[in-house]
């Protein structure tokens, strides 16, 4: 039985989405209108934060958040190397300097210790990525006395000690790219904060550095969530918790089916409810396992085999001289298995049977 890595959750919502899009088209308001303001209010309330600022995508959200918390060109920002490239690109794109830190292989995330080792006199902020939907230890990072920007692109619906990912740090950023836990129909993103000043600067930065469209006080961006996407996101936000519950049920099904006897299962951080954007296991035979699964029609893939500090564009900030043993280990051993809101028991059983056949 073929099992895809990922299936869209949107099929049942297509008629309502089509109606919502038609309503926005008929409204004649396409940029920074009532849908965006309403979504910003609803998403901030959902997360338990004071402000949400809709932007063009999750990458811009990180850059704007960093600038809004006061990072300037030449300042250093600590970021894990084991993440999607954009987490670091968003730092370097405005002339700040990414300083790569290690991760704990058990959680795939930074720890207070790995971040502490990367701090220096020019460090101005920390980007804490909630990788694969597992919350990073943001409260401990805040004790280091620097602004912490959560890269929550993969973590919509996750919580840490009852607080939602996105309401833990100085600011947080989300992506609504179609495969993320809360998707839109193209590119979209948001920045969330409970700091009034950070929110005010972010609002200005997303609109060319102006708060009134006539006075321009910053060199900013043209990066806005648009009305069509916000209209769709307002329809889907009420589904998010139910979707994430279904992802958690699929994760429990993998454990119940004995997958843990074959590979290392993803470990929710202490106090965390994982959002399972991706279901990523570790195995010393990850590549062989992926080929064996593919031969049976089960899709599985590594995401970050080459960590960011070893990417060609990041050579000046990283390279082979950086010692990041946790990163190297997980880069080699991680493998994403099928996960989604509609993964069936039968599909889980097939994936586990295929792993068992491949590894024993
Ligand atoms: C998807 C993603 C981003 C970037 O989001 P875009 O909307 O594609 O720009 C940033 N960081 C992480 C960890 C992501 O997964």
Short mmCIF file of C-alpha atoms in Angstrom, two decimals, residues 100-331:
data_model
loop_
_atom_site.label_atom_id
_atom_site.label_comp_id
_atom_site.label_asym_id
_atom_site.label_seq_id
_atom_site.Cartn_x
_atom_site.Cartn_y
_atom_site.Cartn_z
CA UNK A 100 25.45 28.83 14.52
CA UNK A 101 24.83 26.82 17.68
CA UNK A 102 24.31 23.13 18.29
CA UNK A 103 21.16 21.15 19.05
CA UNK A 104 20.26 18.33 21.43
CA UNK A 105 19.84 15.24 19.23
CA UNK A 106 16.95 13.99 21.42
CA UNK A 107 14.73 17.04 20.76
CA UNK A 108 16.37 18.43 17.56
CA UNK A 109 16.33 21.80 19.36
CA UNK A 110 18.73 24.28 20.93
CA UNK A 111 19.27 24.16 24.69
CA UNK A 112 20.32 26.90 27.08
CA UNK A 113 23.83 25.37 27.08
CA UNK A 114 24.24 25.18 23.28
CA UNK A 115 23.09 28.80 22.95
CA UNK A 116 25.29 29.96 25.82
CA UNK A 117 28.38 28.56 24.10
CA UNK A 118 27.67 30.74 21.03
CA UNK A 119 27.21 34.04 22.91
CA UNK A 120 29.71 36.86 22.52
CA UNK A 121 29.95 40.60 23.18
CA UNK A 122 28.17 41.39 19.89
CA UNK A 123 25.24 38.98 20.35
CA UNK A 124 22.00 40.97 20.13
CA UNK A 125 19.32 38.25 19.82
CA UNK A 126 18.58 34.53 19.70
CA UNK A 127 16.44 32.76 17.09
CA UNK A 128 14.88 29.70 18.77
CA UNK A 129 13.45 27.31 16.19
CA UNK A 130 10.67 24.96 17.32
CA UNK A 131 11.89 22.33 14.91
CA UNK A 132 9.40 19.85 13.45
CA UNK A 133 6.78 21.26 15.90
CA UNK A 134 8.71 20.52 19.11
CA UNK A 135 8.92 23.62 21.34
CA UNK A 136 12.42 24.92 22.14
CA UNK A 137 13.12 25.88 25.81
CA UNK A 138 12.36 29.58 25.34
CA UNK A 139 11.84 30.46 29.06
CA UNK A 140 15.39 29.22 29.81
CA UNK A 141 16.79 31.15 26.85
CA UNK A 142 15.14 34.37 28.07
CA UNK A 143 17.19 34.01 31.28
CA UNK A 144 20.26 34.79 29.16
CA UNK A 145 19.00 38.40 29.00
CA UNK A 146 18.67 38.78 25.22
CA UNK A 147 15.58 39.10 23.00
CA UNK A 148 14.40 35.66 21.86
CA UNK A 149 12.61 35.39 18.51
CA UNK A 150 10.75 32.08 18.19
CA UNK A 151 10.82 30.66 14.67
CA UNK A 152 7.44 28.96 15.08
CA UNK A 153 6.98 28.24 11.35
CA UNK A 154 6.61 24.53 12.10
CA UNK A 155 4.94 24.82 15.50
CA UNK A 156 1.42 26.23 15.13
CA UNK A 157 -0.62 24.36 17.75
CA UNK A 158 2.30 23.33 19.99
CA UNK A 159 2.48 24.27 23.68
CA UNK A 160 5.15 24.41 26.38
CA UNK A 161 3.94 24.22 30.00
CA UNK A 162 0.49 25.23 28.78
CA UNK A 163 1.71 28.31 26.87
CA UNK A 164 1.40 28.26 23.12
CA UNK A 165 4.50 28.30 20.93
CA UNK A 166 4.33 31.85 19.62
CA UNK A 167 3.59 33.39 23.02
CA UNK A 168 6.81 32.30 24.74
CA UNK A 169 9.48 34.69 23.48
CA UNK A 170 10.02 38.40 22.86
CA UNK A 171 8.46 37.86 19.44
CA UNK A 172 7.54 34.85 17.33
CA UNK A 173 7.19 34.21 13.63
CA UNK A 174 4.89 31.94 11.63
CA UNK A 175 4.68 30.74 8.04
CA UNK A 176 1.39 29.81 6.40
CA UNK A 177 3.09 28.05 3.47
CA UNK A 178 0.66 25.38 2.18
CA UNK A 179 2.36 22.42 3.89
CA UNK A 180 2.57 24.05 7.35
CA UNK A 181 0.19 23.16 10.20
CA UNK A 182 -1.95 26.26 9.52
CA UNK A 183 -1.83 26.66 5.73
CA UNK A 184 -2.95 29.32 3.29
CA UNK A 185 -3.14 29.05 -0.50
CA UNK A 186 0.26 30.50 -1.29
CA UNK A 187 2.76 32.51 0.70
CA UNK A 188 1.81 34.14 3.97
CA UNK A 189 3.34 34.78 7.37
CA UNK A 190 2.91 36.59 10.65
CA UNK A 191 4.86 38.01 13.51
CA UNK A 192 3.46 37.87 17.01
CA UNK A 193 4.51 39.75 20.14
CA UNK A 194 3.15 41.07 23.42
CA UNK A 195 5.57 44.01 23.34
CA UNK A 196 3.78 47.17 22.13
CA UNK A 197 6.98 48.76 20.82
CA UNK A 198 8.04 45.68 18.85
CA UNK A 199 4.56 45.44 17.31
CA UNK A 200 4.59 49.11 16.36
CA UNK A 201 8.01 48.84 14.67
CA UNK A 202 6.99 45.63 12.87
CA UNK A 203 3.84 47.28 11.51
CA UNK A 204 5.95 50.13 10.19
CA UNK A 205 8.62 47.86 8.72
CA UNK A 206 6.14 45.75 6.74
CA UNK A 207 4.90 48.91 5.02
CA UNK A 208 8.06 50.61 3.73
CA UNK A 209 8.97 51.95 7.17
CA UNK A 210 5.93 54.17 7.42
CA UNK A 211 3.05 54.28 9.89
CA UNK A 212 0.94 56.73 7.91
CA UNK A 213 1.92 56.13 4.24
CA UNK A 214 3.28 59.70 3.94
CA UNK A 215 6.20 59.87 6.37
CA UNK A 216 8.94 57.24 5.93
CA UNK A 217 11.06 56.76 9.04
CA UNK A 218 12.80 53.44 8.23
CA UNK A 219 14.09 51.61 5.19
CA UNK A 220 11.61 48.78 5.51
CA UNK A 221 9.93 46.18 3.34
CA UNK A 222 6.89 45.71 1.19
CA UNK A 223 5.77 42.54 2.95
CA UNK A 224 2.13 42.11 3.84
CA UNK A 225 -0.26 39.25 4.32
CA UNK A 226 -2.97 39.87 1.72
CA UNK A 227 -6.74 39.92 2.17
CA UNK A 228 -7.39 36.74 0.17
CA UNK A 229 -4.96 34.72 2.30
CA UNK A 230 -6.19 36.27 5.55
CA UNK A 231 -9.77 35.43 4.61
CA UNK A 232 -8.80 31.78 4.11
CA UNK A 233 -6.72 31.70 7.32
CA UNK A 234 -9.73 32.98 9.31
CA UNK A 235 -11.73 30.00 8.01
CA UNK A 236 -9.01 27.50 8.90
CA UNK A 237 -7.75 28.81 12.28
CA UNK A 238 -10.68 27.19 14.17
CA UNK A 239 -9.62 23.83 12.71
CA UNK A 240 -5.99 24.07 13.86
CA UNK A 241 -6.33 22.48 17.30
CA UNK A 242 -8.36 19.57 15.93
CA UNK A 243 -5.81 19.02 13.16
CA UNK A 244 -2.92 19.01 15.62
CA UNK A 245 -4.81 16.55 17.85
CA UNK A 246 -5.03 14.22 14.85
CA UNK A 247 -1.29 14.55 14.24
CA UNK A 248 -0.68 13.65 17.91
CA UNK A 249 -2.97 10.63 17.54
CA UNK A 250 -0.93 9.49 14.53
CA UNK A 251 2.27 9.89 16.59
CA UNK A 252 0.74 7.77 19.38
CA UNK A 253 -0.27 5.17 16.79
CA UNK A 254 3.34 4.92 15.57
CA UNK A 255 4.53 4.34 19.15
CA UNK A 256 1.74 1.84 19.89
CA UNK A 257 2.62 -0.10 16.72
CA UNK A 258 6.14 -0.69 18.06
CA UNK A 259 8.10 1.75 15.88
CA UNK A 260 10.24 2.58 18.93
CA UNK A 261 11.74 -0.93 18.83
CA UNK A 262 13.23 -0.12 15.41
CA UNK A 263 14.27 3.55 15.46
CA UNK A 264 14.51 6.48 17.92
CA UNK A 265 11.12 8.17 18.09
CA UNK A 266 10.67 11.96 18.21
CA UNK A 267 10.73 13.11 21.86
CA UNK A 268 8.49 15.95 22.97
CA UNK A 269 10.56 18.39 25.06
CA UNK A 270 9.79 18.29 28.83
CA UNK A 271 6.44 20.03 29.47
CA UNK A 272 5.71 20.21 25.73
CA UNK A 273 2.82 19.21 23.56
CA UNK A 274 4.44 18.56 20.19
CA UNK A 275 2.63 19.77 17.05
CA UNK A 276 4.17 17.10 14.77
CA UNK A 277 4.50 19.30 11.69
CA UNK A 278 6.85 16.52 10.62
CA UNK A 279 7.28 13.11 12.23
CA UNK A 280 11.05 12.70 12.31
CA UNK A 281 12.77 9.59 13.63
CA UNK A 282 16.48 8.87 14.01
CA UNK A 283 18.27 5.79 12.72
CA UNK A 284 21.90 4.92 12.06
CA UNK A 285 20.60 3.41 8.81
CA UNK A 286 18.39 6.33 7.72
CA UNK A 287 19.35 6.36 4.02
CA UNK A 288 19.02 2.58 3.60
CA UNK A 289 15.70 2.73 5.41
CA UNK A 290 14.42 5.47 3.09
CA UNK A 291 15.31 3.44 -0.02
CA UNK A 292 13.70 0.28 1.36
CA UNK A 293 10.53 2.22 2.22
CA UNK A 294 10.47 3.81 -1.24
CA UNK A 295 10.66 0.36 -2.83
CA UNK A 296 7.43 -0.48 -0.94
CA UNK A 297 5.72 2.79 -1.89
CA UNK A 298 6.17 4.42 1.52
CA UNK A 299 7.50 7.97 1.17
CA UNK A 300 10.16 9.07 3.66
CA UNK A 301 12.84 11.72 3.32
CA UNK A 302 15.53 13.59 5.19
CA UNK A 303 15.00 17.35 5.33
CA UNK A 304 18.32 18.79 6.42
CA UNK A 305 21.10 16.33 5.50
CA UNK A 306 23.46 19.25 4.93
CA UNK A 307 23.03 21.57 7.93
CA UNK A 308 22.91 25.31 7.33
CA UNK A 309 26.46 26.08 8.53
CA UNK A 310 27.77 23.82 5.73
CA UNK A 311 25.67 25.40 2.97
CA UNK A 312 27.74 27.23 0.32
CA UNK A 313 26.12 30.63 0.97
CA UNK A 314 26.87 30.38 4.71
CA UNK A 315 30.55 29.54 4.29
CA UNK A 316 31.68 32.91 5.67
CA UNK A 317 29.69 32.31 8.86
CA UNK A 318 30.30 28.62 9.30
CA UNK A 319 32.13 25.93 7.49
CA UNK A 320 33.97 22.86 8.66
CA UNK A 321 35.80 24.63 11.50
CA UNK A 322 32.58 24.91 13.55
CA UNK A 323 32.17 22.03 15.96
CA UNK A 324 28.52 21.08 16.18
CA UNK A 325 28.46 17.36 17.04
CA UNK A 326 24.74 17.17 17.87
CA UNK A 327 23.93 18.84 14.56
CA UNK A 328 26.17 16.48 12.61
CA UNK A 329 24.62 13.48 14.29
CA UNK A 330 21.00 14.42 13.59
CA UNK A 331 21.81 15.66 10.09
#
